Amino acid sequence: MNVTAWKRLFIALVCAPLLAPGAVSAADAALDPRLLPGGQADLPALQRELERLSAGRATPAVVPAPPGTGVRLPGLERLEPSAFLVATDPFALEPLDGATRVLLLGPAGALEEAAEALAAQAEARGIALAPLAVTPAGSPADTALHGADAALLLALPDLDGDAQRRLFGRLTEAGVPSVALTDARQVERGALLSSPGALDHEAWLRRLALRLDDVAAGRAPEPLDSRPGLERPWLNLETADRLGWSPSFSLLSQARLVGEAAAPGRARLDLAQAVALALADNLGLAAARQEVEVETFERDLAASRYRPSLYLEATGRMIDETRARAALGQEPERLASGGAVLEQLLFSEPALAAIAVAGSLYRARRAELEVESLDLALDVAREFLDLLRLDASREVLQADLELARAQRDQAVRGEAAGAVGRGEVARFEAELAQARERLEQVAADRERLAIALNRRLGRDPAAPLVPAEPDLTRPGWLGADARFAAVLDTPASLAAWQERLVSAALRDSAELEAIGELRQAARRELTSRRRAFWLPEVGLEARYTSELSRSGEGERAPWESSNPLVQAGVGVLEGAGVSLPETGRDQWSVGVSARLPLYAGGRRSIQRDRAAARLEQVAVEDAEARLGLEARLRAASVELAAAWRRIPLRDEARDHAEEALRLAEVAWQEGALPQVALIDARTSARQAGLAAAEGRWQALQALVHLQRALGMSPGPMAAEARDRLLAGTHGATRAGTTRGEGR
């Protein structure tokens, strides 16, 4: 008899007295529910495992036993033995980094032993461990949670799922991250993270069922000397978001992700909302709007030349006394005068041209503002869809990582059994490392893109961003519109659709409108420069002048002397009909002037030639813009049609690749397929999965580019917008389409 046989005989002799009183019979098996991670809720699953193992024999019914009674299996004394707790080293996990006070939550019966087992590790890290009992009758008070940096959770078999969710919700509201040491399913109920050595619940139930089946069949059960553990932790992203905690990329790539991080207000952000946020709060767009306001003043400034000008003037003058004396009082030696002048431009070709040019530039700037708004909306839509694409790729790569880890584990078990060599294990280890690298790269790309998109939306760069996935089957995305299916039916229908789109785009394009206004401005400027050679500038001037003071020689005319003899002579002359002028009188004048420069250093010829060259430049830009718009529109329509057809093809290719991978796994496990073929099958499945995930986003990317070319805001389309897109009808003004038609 070998050692194993002696061992089994010894165990049978030891267990026989324990099992003799009839704790288990063919009729029932009483088991203490506290020995199961889920408590009494795990009994039905354990019963199903027993039924699977019975294979035609009478299956014992698993019933709950009072605490401390029921079947006693070797190694099944409690869920958290000291050896298990010491091996997990929970204080090294990320949520406990830098913690000084950690709560230990669990049932009262298991709490004392668990605290003793973890005390040495906590003391070595300078952590104060505070045990708190959790019972169905009551949970720890809120005051006990204050000041805690983290919480360690033992299995809570006495609490159902709802009670555990309430407990973990209180921990989260108090800002206490919680780590499940034994039951990883607590993460699904709201705990933040599970220990990497948490119990594999399904494997544990299978082992218990195997021992109970042995006992029911009269065989001596093997002791539970090993605990099946999960190979990686579980992480609840929603709880991490509520706590404001950001896990590392390494943890994200290793953990099984549960839940989804929520956006502010716990609401997902759809494409239309993202575009609306960008258009409302973007600083670059606000600067462009301010530039339009500046152009308004330029237009008013040009028109102001045809408004009258009224101003005051003052003049002080001094001449030599000899000249003043000879002027007989008409030009005194010192004179100060003031006046009012009114000027009105009657005709000026440069002024008329400036008004017309300013108006064209203003309208061109408004059209360019619309173009910038559409470009911003397109950029936001592209980044939004890229974010969705990365999320879909992350799911595929996460599944690929899980498969690579499972294949590595299978190879390790095969190596232990002598079925495979170390070379195959090393190759699977390399594949696992590469899978982790791909997942970490996608996570980093997603984080970088979320920061850039938050900046465009005017939000905090670190704010969580959860995009809502568009439903391609909705009519707003053309999925259920029969007209779009008819467009894709034949090459002729696609070509006819493109012609209608090109015609509508060339008619309604904001870019072409802006260039058309610039062309009109250049044409008007050239006309003005040509007319400047022969059209004069005509103006009206009205002037009123009053003398303020005069002094010095020549202040008065000789006949204004106060001498009686002089005045007697003046009276004789005036009586004879001779009128002598008086000094110091106010003056007024009205005049019309016309001015035509004959030569200005060649500036007029240079300005004319420059205006002609500018007009030619704008004409070339207009032709180039039309060709570019038509090319972009046709390319977007072709890509949309092709991407839409690729979606079912890629889904089909993914399904076939996954089926081939499943067959390759079975063949490799049976030794009928080499390792290289298995890895090739997994690579093909991963690539097909990524292609299928990206197919729908490629179609949406093409659609938003097509909407942009037609001057429509990217996003789901209302019936009117679809009419314009699919039938080529001009159903609304462009202002309406850019502001709400596509939403």
Short mmCIF file of C-alpha atoms in Angstrom, two decimals, residues 302 305-306 345 347-358 524-525 527-529 531-533 535-538 595 597 604 607:
data_model
loop_
_atom_site.label_atom_id
_atom_site.label_comp_id
_atom_site.label_asym_id
_atom_site.label_seq_id
_atom_site.Cartn_x
_atom_site.Cartn_y
_atom_site.Cartn_z
CA ALA A 302 -16.58 103.63 -44.29
CA ARG A 305 -17.46 109.69 -44.93
CA TYR A 306 -20.84 110.60 -46.43
CA LEU A 345 -18.96 115.22 -49.28
CA PHE A 347 -19.41 112.61 -54.50
CA SER A 348 -16.32 110.46 -54.03
CA GLU A 349 -15.70 107.25 -55.91
CA PRO A 350 -13.16 105.96 -53.30
CA ALA A 351 -15.71 106.58 -50.53
CA LEU A 352 -18.47 104.73 -52.37
CA ALA A 353 -16.07 101.84 -53.07
CA ALA A 354 -14.99 101.72 -49.41
CA ILE A 355 -18.64 101.40 -48.32
CA ALA A 356 -19.30 98.56 -50.78
CA VAL A 357 -16.03 96.76 -49.93
CA ALA A 358 -16.65 97.04 -46.18
CA ARG A 524 -15.53 96.75 -56.60
CA GLU A 525 -12.08 97.86 -55.53
CA THR A 527 -13.57 99.36 -60.51
CA SER A 528 -12.85 102.19 -58.10
CA ARG A 529 -9.12 102.19 -58.89
CA ARG A 531 -12.34 105.34 -62.10
CA ALA A 532 -9.88 107.24 -59.94
CA PHE A 533 -8.07 108.47 -63.10
CA LEU A 535 -13.63 111.02 -61.62
CA PRO A 536 -13.11 114.06 -59.35
CA GLU A 537 -14.07 114.30 -55.71
CA VAL A 538 -16.82 116.90 -55.12
CA ARG A 595 -10.61 117.99 -57.00
CA PRO A 597 -5.32 114.67 -58.85
CA ARG A 604 -2.99 105.10 -58.62
CA GLN A 607 -3.25 100.38 -56.71
#
